Coordinates of N, CA and C in Angstrom, one line a residue:
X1406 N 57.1 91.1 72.8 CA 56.2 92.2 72.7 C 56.9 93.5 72.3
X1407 N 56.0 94.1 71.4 CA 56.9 95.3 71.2 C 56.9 96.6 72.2
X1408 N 58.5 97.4 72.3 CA 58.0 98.1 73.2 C 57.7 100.0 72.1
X1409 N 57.0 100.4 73.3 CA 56.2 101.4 72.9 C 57.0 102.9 73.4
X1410 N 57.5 103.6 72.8 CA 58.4 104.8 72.8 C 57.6 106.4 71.9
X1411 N 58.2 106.9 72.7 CA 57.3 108.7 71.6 C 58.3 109.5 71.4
X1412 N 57.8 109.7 70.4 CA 58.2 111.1 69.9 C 58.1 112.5 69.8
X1413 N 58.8 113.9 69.9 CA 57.9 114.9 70.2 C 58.5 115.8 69.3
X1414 N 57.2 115.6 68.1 CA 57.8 116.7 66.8 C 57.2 118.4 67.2
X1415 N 58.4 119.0 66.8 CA 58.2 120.2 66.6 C 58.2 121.1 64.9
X1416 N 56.7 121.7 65.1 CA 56.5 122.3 63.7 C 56.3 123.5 64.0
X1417 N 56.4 124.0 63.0 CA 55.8 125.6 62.6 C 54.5 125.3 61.1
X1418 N 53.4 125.9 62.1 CA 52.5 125.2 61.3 C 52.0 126.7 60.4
X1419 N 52.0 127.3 59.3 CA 50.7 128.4 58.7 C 49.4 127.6 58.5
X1420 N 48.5 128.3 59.0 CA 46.7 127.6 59.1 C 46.5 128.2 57.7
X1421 N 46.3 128.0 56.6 CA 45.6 128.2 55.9 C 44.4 127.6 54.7
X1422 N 44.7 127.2 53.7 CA 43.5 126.8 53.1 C 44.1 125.3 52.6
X1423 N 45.1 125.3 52.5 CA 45.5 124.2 52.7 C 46.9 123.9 53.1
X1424 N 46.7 123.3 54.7 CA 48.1 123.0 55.9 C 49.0 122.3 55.7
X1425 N 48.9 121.0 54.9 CA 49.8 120.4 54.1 C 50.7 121.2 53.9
X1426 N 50.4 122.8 52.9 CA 51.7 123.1 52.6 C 52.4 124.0 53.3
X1427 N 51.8 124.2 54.5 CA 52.1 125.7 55.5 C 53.0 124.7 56.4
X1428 N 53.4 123.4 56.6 CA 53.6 122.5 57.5 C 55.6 122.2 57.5
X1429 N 56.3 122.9 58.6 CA 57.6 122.8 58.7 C 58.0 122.0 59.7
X1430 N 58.7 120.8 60.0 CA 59.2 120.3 60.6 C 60.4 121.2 60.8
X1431 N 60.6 121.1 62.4 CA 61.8 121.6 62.8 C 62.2 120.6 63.6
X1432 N 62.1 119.8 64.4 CA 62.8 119.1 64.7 C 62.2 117.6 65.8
X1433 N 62.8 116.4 65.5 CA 62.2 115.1 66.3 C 63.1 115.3 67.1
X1434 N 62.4 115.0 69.1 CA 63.5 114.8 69.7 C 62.3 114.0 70.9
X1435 N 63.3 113.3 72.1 CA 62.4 112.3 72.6 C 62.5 113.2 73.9
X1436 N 61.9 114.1 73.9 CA 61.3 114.6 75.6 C 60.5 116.1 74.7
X1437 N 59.8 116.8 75.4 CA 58.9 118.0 75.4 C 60.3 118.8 75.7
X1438 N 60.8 118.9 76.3 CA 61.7 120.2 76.7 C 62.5 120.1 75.7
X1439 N 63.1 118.9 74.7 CA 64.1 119.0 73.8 C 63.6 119.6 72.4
X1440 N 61.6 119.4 72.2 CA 60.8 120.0 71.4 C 61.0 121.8 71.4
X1441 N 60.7 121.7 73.1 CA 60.3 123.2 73.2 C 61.9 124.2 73.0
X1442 N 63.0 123.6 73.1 CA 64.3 124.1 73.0 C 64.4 124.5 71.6
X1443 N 63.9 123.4 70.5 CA 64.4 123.8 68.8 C 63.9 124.1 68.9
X1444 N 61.9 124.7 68.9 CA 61.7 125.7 68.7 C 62.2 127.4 69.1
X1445 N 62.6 127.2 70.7 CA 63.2 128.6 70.7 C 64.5 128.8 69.8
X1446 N 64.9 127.8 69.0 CA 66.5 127.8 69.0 C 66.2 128.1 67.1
X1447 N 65.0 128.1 67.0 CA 64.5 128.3 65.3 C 64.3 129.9 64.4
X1448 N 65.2 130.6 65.2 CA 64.9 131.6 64.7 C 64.1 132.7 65.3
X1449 N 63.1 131.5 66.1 CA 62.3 132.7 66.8 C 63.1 133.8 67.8
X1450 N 62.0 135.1 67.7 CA 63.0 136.5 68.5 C 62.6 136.4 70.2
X1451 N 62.3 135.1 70.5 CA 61.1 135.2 72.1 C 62.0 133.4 72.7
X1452 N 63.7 133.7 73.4 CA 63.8 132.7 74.3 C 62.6 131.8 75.5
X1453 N 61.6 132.9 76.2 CA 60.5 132.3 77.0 C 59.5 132.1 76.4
X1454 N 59.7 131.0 75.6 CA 58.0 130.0 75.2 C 58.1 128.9 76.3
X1455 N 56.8 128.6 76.0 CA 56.1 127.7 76.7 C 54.9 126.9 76.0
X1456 N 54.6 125.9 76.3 CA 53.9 124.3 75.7 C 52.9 124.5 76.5
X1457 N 51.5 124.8 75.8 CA 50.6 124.5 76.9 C 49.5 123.4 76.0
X1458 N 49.1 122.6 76.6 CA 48.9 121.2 76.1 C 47.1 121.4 75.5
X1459 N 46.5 121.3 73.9 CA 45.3 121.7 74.0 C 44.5 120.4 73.8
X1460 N 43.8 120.3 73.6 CA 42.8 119.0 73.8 C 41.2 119.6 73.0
X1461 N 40.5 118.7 73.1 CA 41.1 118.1 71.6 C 42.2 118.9 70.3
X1462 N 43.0 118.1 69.4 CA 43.9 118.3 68.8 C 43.3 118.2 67.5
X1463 N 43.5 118.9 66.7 CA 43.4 118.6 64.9 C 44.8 118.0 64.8
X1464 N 45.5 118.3 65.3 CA 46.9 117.8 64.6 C 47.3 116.0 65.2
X1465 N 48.0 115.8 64.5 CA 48.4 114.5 64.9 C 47.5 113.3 64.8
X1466 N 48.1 111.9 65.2 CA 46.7 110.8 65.0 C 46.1 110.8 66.3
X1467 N 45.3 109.9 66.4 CA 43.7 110.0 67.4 C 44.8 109.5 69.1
X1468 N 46.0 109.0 69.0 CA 46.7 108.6 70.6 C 48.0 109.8 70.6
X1469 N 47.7 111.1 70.0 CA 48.8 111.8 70.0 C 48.2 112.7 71.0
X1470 N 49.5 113.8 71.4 CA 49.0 114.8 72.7 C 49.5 116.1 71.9
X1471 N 48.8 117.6 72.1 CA 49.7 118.0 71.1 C 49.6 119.5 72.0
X1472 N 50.9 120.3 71.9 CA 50.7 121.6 72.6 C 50.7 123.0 71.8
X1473 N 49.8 123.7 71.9 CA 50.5 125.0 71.6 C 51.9 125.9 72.0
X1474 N 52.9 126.3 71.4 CA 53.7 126.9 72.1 C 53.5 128.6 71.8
X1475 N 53.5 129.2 72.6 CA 53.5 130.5 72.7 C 54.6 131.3 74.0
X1476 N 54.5 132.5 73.9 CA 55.0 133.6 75.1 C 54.4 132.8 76.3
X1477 N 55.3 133.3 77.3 CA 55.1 133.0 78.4 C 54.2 134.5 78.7
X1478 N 53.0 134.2 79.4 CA 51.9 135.6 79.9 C 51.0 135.6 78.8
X1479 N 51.4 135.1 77.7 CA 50.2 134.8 76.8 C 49.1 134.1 76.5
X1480 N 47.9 134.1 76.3 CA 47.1 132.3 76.1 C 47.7 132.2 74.7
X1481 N 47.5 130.8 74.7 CA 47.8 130.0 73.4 C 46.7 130.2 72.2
X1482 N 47.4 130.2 71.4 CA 46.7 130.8 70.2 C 46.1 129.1 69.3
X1483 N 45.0 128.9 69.0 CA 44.7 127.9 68.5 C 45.0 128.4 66.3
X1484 N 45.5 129.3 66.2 CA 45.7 129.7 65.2 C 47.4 130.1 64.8
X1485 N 47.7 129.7 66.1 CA 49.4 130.6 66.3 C 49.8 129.0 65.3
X1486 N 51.7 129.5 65.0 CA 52.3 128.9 64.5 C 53.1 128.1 64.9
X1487 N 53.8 127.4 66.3 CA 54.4 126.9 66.4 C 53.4 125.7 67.5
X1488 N 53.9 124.6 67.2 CA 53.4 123.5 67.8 C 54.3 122.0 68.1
X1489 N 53.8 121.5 68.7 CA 54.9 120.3 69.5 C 53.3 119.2 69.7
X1490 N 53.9 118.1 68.5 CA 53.0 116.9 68.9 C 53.7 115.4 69.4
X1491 N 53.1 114.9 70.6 CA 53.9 114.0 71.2 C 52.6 112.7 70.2
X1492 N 53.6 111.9 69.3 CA 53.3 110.5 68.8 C 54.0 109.3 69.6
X1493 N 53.3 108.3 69.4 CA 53.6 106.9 69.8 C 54.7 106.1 68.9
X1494 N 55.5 105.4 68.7 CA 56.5 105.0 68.1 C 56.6 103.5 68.8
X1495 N 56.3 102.4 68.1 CA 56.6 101.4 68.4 C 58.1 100.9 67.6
X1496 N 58.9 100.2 68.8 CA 60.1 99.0 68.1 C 59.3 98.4 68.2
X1497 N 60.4 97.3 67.2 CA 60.0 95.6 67.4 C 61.2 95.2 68.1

């Protein structure tokens, strides 16, 4: 049986008319804290972000989990640019 493992991509997304091309990967890594680290480690001018997890997601496929990252004291912007989506990753 195969076993079942995830992934947790980190993007910087621009929302605009079409996201496809506003869409940057920055970095695959297998935990949320190793997500949330490249993005602080991406340039951005703000070491305390934080992942707050939104529901329902546009992003990702229909078994992904996906968070906003933003300032810590801030709410999460459904329009902001950085995001962390945890996918499913099967071996054989």
């Amino acid at each position: 049986m195969p076993e079942i493992d995830a992934v947790f991509i980190a993007e910087v997304i621009f929302f605009d008319d079409n996201p496809a091309d506003g869409r940057r990967r920055v970095a695959v890594c297998t935990s949320l804290e190793g997500a949330l680290t490249a993005l602080q480690n991406d340039g951005t001018d703000n070491d305390d972000l934080v992942a707050t997890e939104v529901s329902p997601s546009a992003l990702g496929s229909a078994t992904s989990t996906t968070w906003a990252v933003h300032e810590r004291g801030a709410a999460p912007d459904d329009e902001g640019l950085l995001w962390i989506t945890r996918e499913e990753v099967t071996r054989a």
